[in-house]
């Protein structure tokens, strides 16, 4: 997949975040509850641990995620050192209202006018950092939108006289190890994409949903024999159902892909999580096995070449 997911401005954003970390008491890391680990930026942990700052890990958008998966992820993150997990949605004012207290508990040495609690909100693009900032301040101080890289620079504001909030631009990291992470991130719009990539992402999503949530596909699109369908069939089925035709009458696969992704993103398909701690573990093991296999093949080829070269020498 040829996605350009590390645009130049992100280097500058990382440098700025590293500087800001020095004057931060608590990191609020926002991730997408539908793909918490794929939407966790390893750079945030690196910067935070370097300065030994605690982390309130917010699994946001739980209104879109599978509640069972969210519960499993919350336990998973709460077991990590220095991390407190909180699953919520910015759509519920009561969820947002709990954050100041949680933050104070994590940095009890701060939070008076002479020593305000300094919070930096971090995370990948489009997870809802600025929406959270607006919700906490109960006014529209930051621009938000369902596309990556809406926020271009840091913005610092007082929540009250004892608490400072810094909103930051979404950051990604240069190398996404698991290909499926790139696809999950694109499906959830953390990475911008062109039409060609949308087709690949839609097929990936269809494949995942066929395995984990076939009943939601049936409910939304009225598919008959779902167990006979493959990923491409699902995307085609969306196009057929919606009557997406090109001028000559052929199915408009591009439009079907776009619509299918839109149905997932908006939540009309239902509450879906693209990973659980168990599926993640299985993926990582699969990936490690693949890497080991590739390395072994490479070594075998190198050995074969060396042997051939030695034989060649002997032959002359
Ligand atoms: N369904 C749902 N959507 C949300 C929630 N929180 C935020 N959003 C939506 O997610 C999209 C991205 O929100 P932003 O606040 O702009 O995200 P951001 O993390 O600041 O993104 P960048 O500035 O690009 O890094 C917007 O369309 C929000 O309305 C939530 O809890 N549930
Ligand atoms: Mg933003």
PDB file of C-alpha atoms and ligand atoms in Angstrom, residues 30 60-64 88-92 123-134 143-152 167-171 265-266, ligand 1:
ATOM      1  CA  UNK A  30      -6.486   9.922  22.978  1.00  0.00           C
ATOM      2  CA  UNK A  60     -12.595   7.727  22.678  1.00  0.00           C
ATOM      3  CA  UNK A  61     -15.593   7.149  20.398  1.00  0.00           C
ATOM      4  CA  UNK A  62     -16.957   4.238  22.455  1.00  0.00           C
ATOM      5  CA  UNK A  63     -20.342   5.068  20.916  1.00  0.00           C
ATOM      6  CA  UNK A  64     -18.918   3.485  17.732  1.00  0.00           C
ATOM      7  CA  UNK A  88     -15.628   7.457  26.882  1.00  0.00           C
ATOM      8  CA  UNK A  89     -17.243   9.491  24.155  1.00  0.00           C
ATOM      9  CA  UNK A  90     -16.925  13.236  23.743  1.00  0.00           C
ATOM     10  CA  UNK A  91     -20.618  13.134  22.795  1.00  0.00           C
ATOM     11  CA  UNK A  92     -21.599  12.558  26.425  1.00  0.00           C
ATOM     12  CA  UNK A 123      -2.644  11.231  19.797  1.00  0.00           C
ATOM     13  CA  UNK A 124      -2.839  10.339  16.139  1.00  0.00           C
ATOM     14  CA  UNK A 125      -4.975  12.395  13.705  1.00  0.00           C
ATOM     15  CA  UNK A 126      -8.772  12.318  13.848  1.00  0.00           C
ATOM     16  CA  UNK A 127      -9.233  10.568  17.213  1.00  0.00           C
ATOM     17  CA  UNK A 128     -11.064  13.549  18.731  1.00  0.00           C
ATOM     18  CA  UNK A 129      -8.386  15.533  20.593  1.00  0.00           C
ATOM     19  CA  UNK A 130      -9.755  18.932  19.622  1.00  0.00           C
ATOM     20  CA  UNK A 131     -13.353  17.816  20.164  1.00  0.00           C
ATOM     21  CA  UNK A 132     -12.292  16.817  23.670  1.00  0.00           C
ATOM     22  CA  UNK A 133     -10.608  20.176  24.229  1.00  0.00           C
ATOM     23  CA  UNK A 134     -13.794  21.968  23.149  1.00  0.00           C
ATOM     24  CA  UNK A 143     -11.455  23.545  14.802  1.00  0.00           C
ATOM     25  CA  UNK A 144     -12.590  19.928  14.419  1.00  0.00           C
ATOM     26  CA  UNK A 145     -13.484  17.757  11.441  1.00  0.00           C
ATOM     27  CA  UNK A 146     -13.714  14.168  10.242  1.00  0.00           C
ATOM     28  CA  UNK A 147     -10.432  14.176   8.357  1.00  0.00           C
ATOM     29  CA  UNK A 148      -6.793  13.877   9.378  1.00  0.00           C
ATOM     30  CA  UNK A 149      -4.585  16.871  10.255  1.00  0.00           C
ATOM     31  CA  UNK A 150      -7.284  19.415  11.097  1.00  0.00           C
ATOM     32  CA  UNK A 151      -5.183  20.882  13.921  1.00  0.00           C
ATOM     33  CA  UNK A 152      -1.974  22.377  12.560  1.00  0.00           C
ATOM     34  CA  UNK A 167      -4.121  20.617  22.227  1.00  0.00           C
ATOM     35  CA  UNK A 168      -1.608  19.229  19.733  1.00  0.00           C
ATOM     36  CA  UNK A 169      -1.709  18.310  16.041  1.00  0.00           C
ATOM     37  CA  UNK A 170      -2.235  14.612  15.353  1.00  0.00           C
ATOM     38  CA  UNK A 171       1.027  12.729  14.999  1.00  0.00           C
ATOM     39  CA  UNK A 265     -17.068   5.521   9.969  1.00  0.00           C
ATOM     40  CA  UNK A 266     -20.431   7.038  10.809  1.00  0.00           C
TER      41      UNK A 266
HETATM   42  N1  LIG B   1     -18.824   9.222  16.982  1.00  0.00           N
HETATM   43  C1  LIG B   1     -17.942   9.999  17.593  1.00  0.00           C
HETATM   44  N2  LIG B   1     -17.253  10.913  16.897  1.00  0.00           N
HETATM   45  C2  LIG B   1     -16.365  11.682  17.559  1.00  0.00           C
HETATM   46  C3  LIG B   1     -16.137  11.551  18.947  1.00  0.00           C
HETATM   47  N3  LIG B   1     -15.182  12.449  19.302  1.00  0.00           N
HETATM   48  C4  LIG B   1     -14.835  13.094  18.176  1.00  0.00           C
HETATM   49  N4  LIG B   1     -15.529  12.654  17.115  1.00  0.00           N
HETATM   50  C5  LIG B   1     -15.422  13.069  15.704  1.00  0.00           C
HETATM   51  O1  LIG B   1     -14.131  12.732  15.237  1.00  0.00           O
HETATM   52  C6  LIG B   1     -13.713  13.636  14.222  1.00  0.00           C
HETATM   53  C7  LIG B   1     -12.328  14.154  14.528  1.00  0.00           C
HETATM   54  O2  LIG B   1     -12.364  15.013  15.635  1.00  0.00           O
HETATM   55  P1  LIG B   1     -11.211  16.060  15.937  1.00  0.00           P
HETATM   56  O3  LIG B   1     -11.477  16.573  17.331  1.00  0.00           O
HETATM   57  O4  LIG B   1     -11.064  17.066  14.866  1.00  0.00           O
HETATM   58  O5  LIG B   1      -9.929  15.111  15.952  1.00  0.00           O
HETATM   59  P2  LIG B   1      -8.413  15.490  16.278  1.00  0.00           P
HETATM   60  O6  LIG B   1      -7.871  14.352  17.062  1.00  0.00           O
HETATM   61  O7  LIG B   1      -8.306  16.830  16.891  1.00  0.00           O
HETATM   62  O8  LIG B   1      -7.772  15.455  14.818  1.00  0.00           O
HETATM   63  P3  LIG B   1      -6.464  16.245  14.239  1.00  0.00           P
HETATM   64  O9  LIG B   1      -6.562  17.671  14.663  1.00  0.00           O
HETATM   65  O10 LIG B   1      -6.600  16.051  12.769  1.00  0.00           O
HETATM   66  O11 LIG B   1      -5.280  15.540  14.793  1.00  0.00           O
HETATM   67  C8  LIG B   1     -14.795  14.730  14.192  1.00  0.00           C
HETATM   68  O12 LIG B   1     -15.654  14.457  13.105  1.00  0.00           O
HETATM   69  C9  LIG B   1     -15.514  14.564  15.516  1.00  0.00           C
HETATM   70  O13 LIG B   1     -16.852  14.986  15.472  1.00  0.00           O
HETATM   71  C10 LIG B   1     -16.897  10.563  19.671  1.00  0.00           C
HETATM   72  O14 LIG B   1     -16.774  10.359  20.883  1.00  0.00           O
HETATM   73  N5  LIG B   1     -17.782   9.832  18.933  1.00  0.00           N
END
